[in-house]
Every structure is written in structure tokens, then in C-alpha cells.
GROMACS .gro file of C-alpha atoms in nm:
model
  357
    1UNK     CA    1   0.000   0.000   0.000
    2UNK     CA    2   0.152   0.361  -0.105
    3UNK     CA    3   0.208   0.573   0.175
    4UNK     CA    4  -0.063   0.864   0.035
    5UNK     CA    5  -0.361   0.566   0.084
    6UNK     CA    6  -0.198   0.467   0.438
    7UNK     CA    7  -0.238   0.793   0.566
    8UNK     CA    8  -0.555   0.854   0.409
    9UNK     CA    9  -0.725   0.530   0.559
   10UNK     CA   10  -0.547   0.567   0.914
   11UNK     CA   11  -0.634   0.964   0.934
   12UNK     CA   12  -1.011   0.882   0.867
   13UNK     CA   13  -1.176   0.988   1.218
   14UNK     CA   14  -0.914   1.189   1.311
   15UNK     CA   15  -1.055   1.533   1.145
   16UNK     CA   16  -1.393   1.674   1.264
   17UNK     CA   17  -1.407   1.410   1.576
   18UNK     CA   18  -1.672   1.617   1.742
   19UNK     CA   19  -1.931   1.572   1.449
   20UNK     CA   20  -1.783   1.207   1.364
   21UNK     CA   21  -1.995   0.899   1.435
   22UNK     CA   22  -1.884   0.594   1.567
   23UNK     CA   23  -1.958   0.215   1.670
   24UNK     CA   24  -1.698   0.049   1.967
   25UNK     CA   25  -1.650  -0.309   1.995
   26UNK     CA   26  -1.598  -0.348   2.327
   27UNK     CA   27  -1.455  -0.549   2.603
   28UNK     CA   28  -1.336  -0.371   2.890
   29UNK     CA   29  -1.521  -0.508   3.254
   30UNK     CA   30  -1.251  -0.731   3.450
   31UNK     CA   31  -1.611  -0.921   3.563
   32UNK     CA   32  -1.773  -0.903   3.240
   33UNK     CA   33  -1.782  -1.239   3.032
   34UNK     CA   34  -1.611  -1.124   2.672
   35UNK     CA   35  -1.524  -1.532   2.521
   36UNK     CA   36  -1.194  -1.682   2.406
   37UNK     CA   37  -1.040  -1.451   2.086
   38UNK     CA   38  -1.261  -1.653   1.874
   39UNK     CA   39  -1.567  -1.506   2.042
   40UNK     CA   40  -1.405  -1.189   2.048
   41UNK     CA   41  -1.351  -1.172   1.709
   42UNK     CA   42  -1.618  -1.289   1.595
   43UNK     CA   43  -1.794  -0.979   1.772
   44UNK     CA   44  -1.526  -0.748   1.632
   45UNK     CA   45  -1.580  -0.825   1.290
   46UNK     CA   46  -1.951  -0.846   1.258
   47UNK     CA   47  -1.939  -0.469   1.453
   48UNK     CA   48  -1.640  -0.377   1.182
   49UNK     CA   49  -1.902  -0.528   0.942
   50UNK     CA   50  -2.173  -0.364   1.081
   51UNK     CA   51  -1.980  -0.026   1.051
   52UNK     CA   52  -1.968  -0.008   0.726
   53UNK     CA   53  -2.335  -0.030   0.591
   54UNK     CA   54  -2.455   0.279   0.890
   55UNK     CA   55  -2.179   0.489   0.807
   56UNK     CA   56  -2.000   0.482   1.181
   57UNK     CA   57  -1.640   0.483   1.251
   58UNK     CA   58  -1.508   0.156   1.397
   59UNK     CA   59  -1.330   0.117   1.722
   60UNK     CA   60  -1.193  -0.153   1.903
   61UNK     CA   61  -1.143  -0.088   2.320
   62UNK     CA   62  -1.067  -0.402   2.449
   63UNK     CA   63  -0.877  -0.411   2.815
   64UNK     CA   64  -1.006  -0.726   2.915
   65UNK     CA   65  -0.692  -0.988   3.019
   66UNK     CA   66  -0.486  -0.679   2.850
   67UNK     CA   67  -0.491  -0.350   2.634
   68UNK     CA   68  -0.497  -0.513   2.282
   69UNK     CA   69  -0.334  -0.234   2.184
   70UNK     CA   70  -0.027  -0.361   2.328
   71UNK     CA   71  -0.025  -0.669   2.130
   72UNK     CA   72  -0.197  -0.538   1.837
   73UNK     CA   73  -0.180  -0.284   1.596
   74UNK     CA   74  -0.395  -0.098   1.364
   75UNK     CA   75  -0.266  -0.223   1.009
   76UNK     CA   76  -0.461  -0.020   0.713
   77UNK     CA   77  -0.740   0.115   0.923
   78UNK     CA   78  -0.753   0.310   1.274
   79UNK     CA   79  -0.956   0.158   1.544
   80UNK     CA   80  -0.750   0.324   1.847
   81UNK     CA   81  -1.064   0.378   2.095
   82UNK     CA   82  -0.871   0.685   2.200
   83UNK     CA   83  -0.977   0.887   1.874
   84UNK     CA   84  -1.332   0.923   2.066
   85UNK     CA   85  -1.399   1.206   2.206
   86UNK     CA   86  -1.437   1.223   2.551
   87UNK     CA   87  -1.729   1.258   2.751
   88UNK     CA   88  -1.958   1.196   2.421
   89UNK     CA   89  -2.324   1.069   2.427
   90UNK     CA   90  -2.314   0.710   2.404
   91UNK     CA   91  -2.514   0.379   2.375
   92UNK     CA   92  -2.433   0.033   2.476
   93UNK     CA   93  -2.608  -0.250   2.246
   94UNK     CA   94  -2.586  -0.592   2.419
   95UNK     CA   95  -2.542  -0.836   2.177
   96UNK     CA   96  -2.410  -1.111   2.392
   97UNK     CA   97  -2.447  -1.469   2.254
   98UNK     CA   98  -2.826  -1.383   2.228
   99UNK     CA   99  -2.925  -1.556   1.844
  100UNK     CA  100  -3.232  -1.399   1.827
  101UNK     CA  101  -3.041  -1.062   1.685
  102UNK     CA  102  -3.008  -1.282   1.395
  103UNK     CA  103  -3.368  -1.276   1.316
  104UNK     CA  104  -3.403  -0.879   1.400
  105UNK     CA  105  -3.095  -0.737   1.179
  106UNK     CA  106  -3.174  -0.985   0.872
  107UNK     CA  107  -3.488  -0.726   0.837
  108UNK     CA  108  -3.387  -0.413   0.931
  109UNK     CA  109  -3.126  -0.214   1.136
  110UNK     CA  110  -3.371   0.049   1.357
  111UNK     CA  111  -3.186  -0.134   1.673
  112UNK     CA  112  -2.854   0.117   1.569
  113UNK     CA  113  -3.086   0.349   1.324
  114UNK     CA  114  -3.277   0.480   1.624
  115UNK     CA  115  -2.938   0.537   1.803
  116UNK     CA  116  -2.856   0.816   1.569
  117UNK     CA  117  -2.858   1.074   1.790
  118UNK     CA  118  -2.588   0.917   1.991
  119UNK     CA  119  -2.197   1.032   1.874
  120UNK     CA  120  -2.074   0.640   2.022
  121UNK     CA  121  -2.291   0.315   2.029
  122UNK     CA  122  -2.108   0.045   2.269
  123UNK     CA  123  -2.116  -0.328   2.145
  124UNK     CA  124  -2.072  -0.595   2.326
  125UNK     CA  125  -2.083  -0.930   2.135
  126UNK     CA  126  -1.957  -1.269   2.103
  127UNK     CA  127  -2.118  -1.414   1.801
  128UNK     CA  128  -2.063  -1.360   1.429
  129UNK     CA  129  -2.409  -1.157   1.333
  130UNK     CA  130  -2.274  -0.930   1.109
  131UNK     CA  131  -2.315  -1.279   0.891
  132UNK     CA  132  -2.657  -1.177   0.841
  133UNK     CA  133  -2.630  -0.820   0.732
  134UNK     CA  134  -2.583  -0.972   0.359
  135UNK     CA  135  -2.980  -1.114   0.426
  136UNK     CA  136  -3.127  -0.802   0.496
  137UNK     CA  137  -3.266  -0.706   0.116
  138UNK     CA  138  -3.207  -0.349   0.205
  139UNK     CA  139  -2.852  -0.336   0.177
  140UNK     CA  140  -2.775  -0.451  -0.111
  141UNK     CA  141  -2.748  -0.170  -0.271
  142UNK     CA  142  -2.541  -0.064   0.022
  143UNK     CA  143  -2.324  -0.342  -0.015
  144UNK     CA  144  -2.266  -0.360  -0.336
  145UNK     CA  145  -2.121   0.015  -0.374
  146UNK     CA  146  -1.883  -0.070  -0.074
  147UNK     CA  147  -1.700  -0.321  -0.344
  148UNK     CA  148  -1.883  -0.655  -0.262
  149UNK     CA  149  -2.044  -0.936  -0.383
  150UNK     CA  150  -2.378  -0.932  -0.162
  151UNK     CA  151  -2.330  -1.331  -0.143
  152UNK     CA  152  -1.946  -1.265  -0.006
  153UNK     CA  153  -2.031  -0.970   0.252
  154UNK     CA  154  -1.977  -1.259   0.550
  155UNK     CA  155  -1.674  -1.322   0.785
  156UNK     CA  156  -1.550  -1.644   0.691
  157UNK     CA  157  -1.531  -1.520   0.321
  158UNK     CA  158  -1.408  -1.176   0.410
  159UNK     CA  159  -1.203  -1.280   0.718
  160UNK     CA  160  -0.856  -1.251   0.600
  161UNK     CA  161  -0.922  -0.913   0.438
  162UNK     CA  162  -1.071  -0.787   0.692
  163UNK     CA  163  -0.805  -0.930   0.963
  164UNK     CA  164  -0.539  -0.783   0.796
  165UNK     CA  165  -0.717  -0.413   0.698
  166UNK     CA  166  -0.760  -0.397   1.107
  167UNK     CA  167  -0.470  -0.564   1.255
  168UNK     CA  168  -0.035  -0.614   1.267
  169UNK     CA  169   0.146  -0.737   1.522
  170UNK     CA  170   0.335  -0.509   1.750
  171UNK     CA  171   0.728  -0.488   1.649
  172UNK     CA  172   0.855  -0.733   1.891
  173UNK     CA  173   0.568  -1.030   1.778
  174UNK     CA  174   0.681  -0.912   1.401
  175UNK     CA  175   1.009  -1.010   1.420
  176UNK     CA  176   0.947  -1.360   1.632
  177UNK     CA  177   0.676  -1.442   1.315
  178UNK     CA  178   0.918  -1.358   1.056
  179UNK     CA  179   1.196  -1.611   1.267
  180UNK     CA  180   0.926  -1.859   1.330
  181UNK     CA  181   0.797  -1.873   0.997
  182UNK     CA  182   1.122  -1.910   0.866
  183UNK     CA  183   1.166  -2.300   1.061
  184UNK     CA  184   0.807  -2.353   0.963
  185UNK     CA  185   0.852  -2.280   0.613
  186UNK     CA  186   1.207  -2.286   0.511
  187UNK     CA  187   1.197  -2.329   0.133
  188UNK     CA  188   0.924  -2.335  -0.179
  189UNK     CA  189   0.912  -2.723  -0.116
  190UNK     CA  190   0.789  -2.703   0.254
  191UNK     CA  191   0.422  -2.723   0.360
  192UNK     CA  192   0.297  -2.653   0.687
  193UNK     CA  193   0.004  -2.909   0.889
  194UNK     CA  194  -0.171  -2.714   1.155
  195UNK     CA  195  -0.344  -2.895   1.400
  196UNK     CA  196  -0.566  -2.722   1.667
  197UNK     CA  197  -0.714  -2.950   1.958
  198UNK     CA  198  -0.998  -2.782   2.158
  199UNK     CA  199  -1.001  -3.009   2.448
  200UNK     CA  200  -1.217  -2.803   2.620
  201UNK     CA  201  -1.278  -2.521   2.893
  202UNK     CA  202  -1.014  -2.555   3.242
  203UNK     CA  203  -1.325  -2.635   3.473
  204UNK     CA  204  -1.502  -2.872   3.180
  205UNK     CA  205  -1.295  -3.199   3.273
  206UNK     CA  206  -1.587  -3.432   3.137
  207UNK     CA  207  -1.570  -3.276   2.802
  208UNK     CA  208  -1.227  -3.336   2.716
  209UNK     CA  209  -1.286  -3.750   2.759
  210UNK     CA  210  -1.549  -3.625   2.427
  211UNK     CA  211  -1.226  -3.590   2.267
  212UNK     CA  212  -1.006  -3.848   2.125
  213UNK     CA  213  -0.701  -3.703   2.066
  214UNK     CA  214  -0.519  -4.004   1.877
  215UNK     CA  215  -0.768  -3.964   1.651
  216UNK     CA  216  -0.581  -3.633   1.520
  217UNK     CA  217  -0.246  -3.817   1.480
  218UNK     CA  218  -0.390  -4.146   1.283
  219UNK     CA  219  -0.553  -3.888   1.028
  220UNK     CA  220  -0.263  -3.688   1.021
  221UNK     CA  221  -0.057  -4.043   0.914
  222UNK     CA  222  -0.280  -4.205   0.694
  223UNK     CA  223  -0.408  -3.919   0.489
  224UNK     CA  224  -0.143  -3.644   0.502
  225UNK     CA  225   0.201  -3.860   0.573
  226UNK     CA  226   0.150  -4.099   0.329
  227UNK     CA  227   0.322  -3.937   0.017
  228UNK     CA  228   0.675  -3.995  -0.090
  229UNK     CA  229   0.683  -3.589  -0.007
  230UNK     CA  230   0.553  -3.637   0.367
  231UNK     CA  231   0.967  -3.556   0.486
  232UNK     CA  232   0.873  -3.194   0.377
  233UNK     CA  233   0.568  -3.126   0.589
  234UNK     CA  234   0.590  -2.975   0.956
  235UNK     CA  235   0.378  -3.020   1.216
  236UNK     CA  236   0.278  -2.668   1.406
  237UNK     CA  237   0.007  -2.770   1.679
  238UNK     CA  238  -0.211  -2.543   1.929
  239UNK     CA  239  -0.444  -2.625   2.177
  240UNK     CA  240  -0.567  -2.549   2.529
  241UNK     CA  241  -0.379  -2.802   2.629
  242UNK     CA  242  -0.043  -2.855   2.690
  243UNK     CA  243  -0.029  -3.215   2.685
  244UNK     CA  244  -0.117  -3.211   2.360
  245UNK     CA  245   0.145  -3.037   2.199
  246UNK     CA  246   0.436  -3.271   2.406
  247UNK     CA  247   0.219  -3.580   2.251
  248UNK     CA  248   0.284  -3.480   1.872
  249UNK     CA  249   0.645  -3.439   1.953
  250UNK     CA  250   0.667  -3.794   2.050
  251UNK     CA  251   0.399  -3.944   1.765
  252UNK     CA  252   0.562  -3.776   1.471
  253UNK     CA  253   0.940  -3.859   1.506
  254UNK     CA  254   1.019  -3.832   1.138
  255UNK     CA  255   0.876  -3.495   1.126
  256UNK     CA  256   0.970  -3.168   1.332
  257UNK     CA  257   0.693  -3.046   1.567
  258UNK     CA  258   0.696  -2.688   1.666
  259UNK     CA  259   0.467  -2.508   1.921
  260UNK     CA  260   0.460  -2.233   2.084
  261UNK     CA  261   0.510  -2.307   2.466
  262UNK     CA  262   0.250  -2.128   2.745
  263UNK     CA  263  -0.028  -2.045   2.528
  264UNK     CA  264  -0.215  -2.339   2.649
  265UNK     CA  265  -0.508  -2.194   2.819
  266UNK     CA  266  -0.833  -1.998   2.764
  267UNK     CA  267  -0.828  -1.619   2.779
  268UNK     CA  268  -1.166  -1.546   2.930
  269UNK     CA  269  -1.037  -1.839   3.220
  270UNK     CA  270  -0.727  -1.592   3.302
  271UNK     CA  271  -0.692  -1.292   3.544
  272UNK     CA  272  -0.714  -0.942   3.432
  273UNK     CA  273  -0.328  -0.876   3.400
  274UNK     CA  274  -0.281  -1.162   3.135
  275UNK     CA  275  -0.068  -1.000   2.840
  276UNK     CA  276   0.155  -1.244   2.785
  277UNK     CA  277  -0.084  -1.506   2.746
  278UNK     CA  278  -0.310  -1.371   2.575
  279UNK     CA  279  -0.034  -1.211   2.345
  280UNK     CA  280   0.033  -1.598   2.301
  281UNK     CA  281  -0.268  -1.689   2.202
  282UNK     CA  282  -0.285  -1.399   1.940
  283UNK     CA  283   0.013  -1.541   1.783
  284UNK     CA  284  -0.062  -1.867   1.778
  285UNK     CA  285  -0.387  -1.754   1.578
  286UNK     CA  286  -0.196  -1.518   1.324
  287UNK     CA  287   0.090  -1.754   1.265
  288UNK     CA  288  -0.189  -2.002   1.130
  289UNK     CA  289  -0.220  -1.773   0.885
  290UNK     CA  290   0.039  -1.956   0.655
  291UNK     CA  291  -0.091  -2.340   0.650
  292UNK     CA  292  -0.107  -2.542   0.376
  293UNK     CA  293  -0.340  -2.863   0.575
  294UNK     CA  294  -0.567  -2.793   0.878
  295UNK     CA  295  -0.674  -3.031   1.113
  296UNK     CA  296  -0.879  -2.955   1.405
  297UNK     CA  297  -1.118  -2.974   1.618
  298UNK     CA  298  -1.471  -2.776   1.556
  299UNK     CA  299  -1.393  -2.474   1.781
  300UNK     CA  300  -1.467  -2.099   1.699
  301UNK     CA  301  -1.086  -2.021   1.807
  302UNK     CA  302  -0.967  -2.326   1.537
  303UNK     CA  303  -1.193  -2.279   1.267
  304UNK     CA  304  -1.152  -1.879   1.223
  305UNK     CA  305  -0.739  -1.954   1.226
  306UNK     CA  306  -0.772  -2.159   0.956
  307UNK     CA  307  -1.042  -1.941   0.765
  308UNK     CA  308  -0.837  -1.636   0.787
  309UNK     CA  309  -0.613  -1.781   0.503
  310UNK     CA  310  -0.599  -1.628   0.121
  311UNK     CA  311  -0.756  -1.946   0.031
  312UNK     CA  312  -0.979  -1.994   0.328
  313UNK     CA  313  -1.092  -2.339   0.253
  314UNK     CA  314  -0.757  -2.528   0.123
  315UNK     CA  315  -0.757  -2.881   0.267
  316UNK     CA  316  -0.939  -2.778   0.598
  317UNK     CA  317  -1.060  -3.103   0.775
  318UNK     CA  318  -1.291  -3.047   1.114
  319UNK     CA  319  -1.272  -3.300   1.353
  320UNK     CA  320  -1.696  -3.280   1.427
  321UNK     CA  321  -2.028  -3.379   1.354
  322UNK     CA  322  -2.282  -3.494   1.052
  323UNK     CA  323  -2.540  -3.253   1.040
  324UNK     CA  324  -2.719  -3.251   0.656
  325UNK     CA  325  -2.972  -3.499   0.851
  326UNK     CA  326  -3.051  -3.204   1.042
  327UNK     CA  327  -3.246  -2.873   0.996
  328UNK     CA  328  -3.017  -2.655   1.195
  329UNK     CA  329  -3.060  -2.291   1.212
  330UNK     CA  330  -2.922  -2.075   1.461
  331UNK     CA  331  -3.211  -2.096   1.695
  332UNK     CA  332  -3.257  -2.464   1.747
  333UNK     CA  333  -2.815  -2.548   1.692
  334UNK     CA  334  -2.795  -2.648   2.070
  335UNK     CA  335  -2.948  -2.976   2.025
  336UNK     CA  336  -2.678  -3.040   1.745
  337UNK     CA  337  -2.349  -3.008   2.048
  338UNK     CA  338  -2.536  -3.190   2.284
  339UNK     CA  339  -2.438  -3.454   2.332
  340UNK     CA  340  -2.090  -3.402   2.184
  341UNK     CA  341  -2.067  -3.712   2.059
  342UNK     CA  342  -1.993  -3.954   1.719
  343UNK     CA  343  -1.766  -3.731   1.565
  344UNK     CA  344  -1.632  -3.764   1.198
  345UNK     CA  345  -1.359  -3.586   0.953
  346UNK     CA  346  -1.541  -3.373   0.764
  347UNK     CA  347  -1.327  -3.188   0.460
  348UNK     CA  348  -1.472  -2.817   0.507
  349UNK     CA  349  -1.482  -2.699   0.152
  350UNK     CA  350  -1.738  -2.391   0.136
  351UNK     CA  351  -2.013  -2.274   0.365
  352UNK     CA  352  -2.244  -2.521   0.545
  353UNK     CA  353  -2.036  -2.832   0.525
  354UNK     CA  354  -1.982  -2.730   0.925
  355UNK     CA  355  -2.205  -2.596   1.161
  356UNK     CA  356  -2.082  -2.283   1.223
  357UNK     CA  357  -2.313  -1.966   1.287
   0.00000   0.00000   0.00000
């Protein structure tokens, strides 16, 4: 990007603040449940979605665990919270993980249209409804002169854009994902396996017996390591759990395992001083970024790493459920994760091969 557009796109909400308009993704209450980073950004982009067709600048003021500001950056486009005014008439819109917004934005937006006369609307969300913007017949026009294909206005096929117009690691992170990436991915012959095991929350023991985590390792071996190639793939594993990551080292011995030590844990789980880890986890997710294979396990955190790729869906196997048996919608998907149970490889290849709402 030239340096004229940089400034151009950063500057925008800097001039005129006091007549300026904006919508805040927030996360900020050290009580206040906010999600993993999956659920968090799944809330950040459907309000950075949402932005767009009202006309509001986007902001991002997220303290929770840690400033995010201190472990991300704003890339192409400036979501520093601090370019709000202060003291300005404000709004907070509740989102939650309440579905039933679903049904209220796919016909019309007066929820934030009858907020107008408030300079800063609050949002607090962990679900992905800006999905559902592209449903709502009256903006499509909208859409369309934004640059988009109505059908494509939706985070998993807009998700790497989008990731990389709001975010860049701070300079420190940089330079350990330029080294790391290096061992991952050390010539034009090398391809990268990602696995991501969700074995489930800290205080959810029963769960993780759901979870069989040879499983990951026999696909990995009969499907993937198979080839005359296979000495040119590396492993590069995540998960909530530690274990996991020391068990690949020992099941793939003709292959070099790397993982990225004391990010094992979820964010939401941790105290309110938790940079480090939560810079960990941040990483983890960005450096997944550059796989060739993904195998994992059906997780928000798992499945949005491996969708925020140039080619989103490139060999992407889930780890989950059958559901085309099933009429699923967002209201009635609870009855499809409980029980957890009979799970399958399914190759994710375009929308609604996974449940994912």
C-alpha cells in the first residue's frame, strides 16, 4: 500500500471528531464475560461489518486480560478507541451470545438506526451476526457500492481481508513471526500441517474425555504422511492443552513439531493482567495464517485460524459432527453439540459443510 492511501485510511476519524460517528467493539469489565479470541472476534468483525453499511467509525477498546493495543496494531485502518472524544453521548447495544439478533438485523437495522442521535454506540458481542447483514434485502445496494459481492459480505469469506485491513502485530511479535515462519517454512518445497485440539474449557474436565485425541495423529498419518513428499511437511500444533502439543512431539518422530510453549489456556479463564498469554494466544492464531493442511477440532478459536487464510478453505478437515440430517438454524443449533458425541472428519470446503453460525 503507497504511503498517500496509508495515511488517508489511518487519518479517517481523526478530522472533525466532534461531528464524527462511531460504533466500539468493546470489552473492557474485568467481571464481564467477553469469550476466548474466537468469540471476540467474531464480535469485532460483525461490529467492523456492521460499521460499514450505517456509516460509523469503527473502534476496538478491548482491556479485558490486557490493552490489545499492546499486542496489536492498527494495520490499514484506525480503530485506536482513543480517537473518541471524551465525555460523548453514548449507547451500549448488548449483543451477547443472544441468536435472536439474527432474526431482528436480517430485516432491518432500527436497533442502531434509532441510536442516531448518539456520537458512540457500545457493542458488546460474542457471536458472528454481522453474517446476516448480507440477508437483509435493504442493503444490497449498500453493499454492493462498498466493493462486494452481496453473497461474499460474510466473515469467513471476508475474514482474512478484513483481519489484515484492522490488525499487525506489535514490532517485537513481528520479528518472532518472521523467525518462526522461517523453521516452519524454510523453502518453496515445505508445507505446513496445523493442527488445533480444543479439548475443552479448564473447569469442563468431562468434556475433554469427548475428545479423542489419537484420533488427530492417525488422520494426520494415513491421509497427510503418506506421500513420498511427507519428509517436507511440519507439524505446528495449538491447543488449550499442553499435553497435547508434548504428545505430537513424541507421535511424529520423522517430522519436526513446533509449538509455541505457554499459550495453552483460555483467555476469558485468566486474570485481568494476562498479556503475555493472551499475546500468546494472538500469535498462535496469526501464525496459522500460513498453513497449507488444517486439522482440528470444531472450535470458533480453530476454525476462524484456519479461515483467515488467502484461500480460506484449502484442505481444511474439522474434527466434528454430521449434520445434513438435520435442519439446523441458529435458533434450534444447541441440540446439534449436545451430546458431543460420534464425531467424523469432515473436509470443510465452502459454507455449510460445518455448523458454524
Amino acid at each position: 500500500m503507497n504511503e498517500h492511501k496509508y495515511n488517508t485510511i489511518f487519518q479517517l476519524g481523526l478530522n472533525n471528531q466532534n461531528k464524527e460517528k462511531f460504533i466500539q467493539f468493546e470489552c473492557v469489565r474485568a467481571s464481564e464475560l467477553c469469550g476466548g479470541w474466537g468469540d471476540r472476534l467474531k464480535g469485532i468483525l460483525s461490529t467492523y461489518a456492521l460499521s460499514m453499511v450505517i456509516d460509523r467509525k469503527f473502534t476496538i477498546k478491548m482491556l479485558r486480560n490486557c490493552d490489545l493495543r499492546k499486542i496489536l496494531k492498527p494495520n490499514e485502518y484506525n480503530w485506536d478507541h482513543d480517537q473518541v472524544p471524551d465525555n460523548v453521548k453514548s449507547k451500549e447495544v448488548n449483543i451477547g451470545w443472544e441468536f435472536s439478533y439474527y432474526d431482528k438485523l436480517k430485516k432491518d437495522l432500527s436497533l442502531f438506526e434509532n441510536l442516531k442521535n448518539f456520537q458512540l454506540i457500545k457493542v458488546r458481542a460474542g457471536i458472528q451476526f454481522g453474517n446476516v447483514l448480507r440477508e437483509n434485502k435493504n442493503l444490497h445496494k449498500k453493499i454492493k457500492r462498498l466493493g462486494y459481492n452481496v453473497s461474499e459480505f460474510h466473515i469467513v469469506l471476508s475474514l482474512h481481508k478484513w483481519y489484515n485491513q484492522l490488525f499487525k502485530l506489535n514490532n517485537e511479535s513481528q520479528k518472532k513471526y518472521e523467525s518462526l515462519l522461517k523453521r516452519l517454512k524454510p523453502n518453496d518445497k515445505s508445507k505446513l500441517i496445523c493442527v488445533q485440539i480444543r479439548t475443552g474449557d479448564p473447569d469442563s474436565s468431562v468434556r475433554r474425555d469427548y475428545y479423542t485425541r489419537i484420533e488427530y495423529w492417525r488422520f494426520i498419518n494415513k491421509n497427510i504422511l503418506n506421500s513420498s513428499d511427507s519428509k517436507n511437511y511440519k507439524i505446528f500444533v495449538t491447543s488449550d492443552y499442553e499435553i497435547v502439543k508434548e504428545e505430537a512431539q513424541s507421535y511424529f518422530p520423522n517430522n519436526e513439531v513446533i509449538y509455541n510453549k505457554d499459550s495453552s489456556f483460555h483467555i476469558d479463564k485468566q486474570g485481568d493482567d494476562e498479556c503475555r498469554g493472551l499475546e500468546s494466544v494472538i500469535f498462535d492464531f496469526h501464525m496459522m495464517q500460513n498453513c497449507d493442511i488444517g486439522v482440528i477440532s470444531h472450535s470458533g478459536y480453530g476454525l476462524l485460524a484456519l479461515l483467515n487464510r488467502p484461500d480460506p478453505f484449502k484442505e481444511l478437515y474439522v474434527y466434528s459432527k454430521e449434520h445434513k440430517h438435520l435442519s439446523l438454524t441458529h435458533n434450534n443449533q444447541s441440540r446439534y453439540f449436545s451430546p458431543w458425541k460420534n464425531l467424523s472428519w469432515i473436509k470443510y470446503s465452502k459454507l455449510g459443510d460445518i455448523v458454524f453460525f
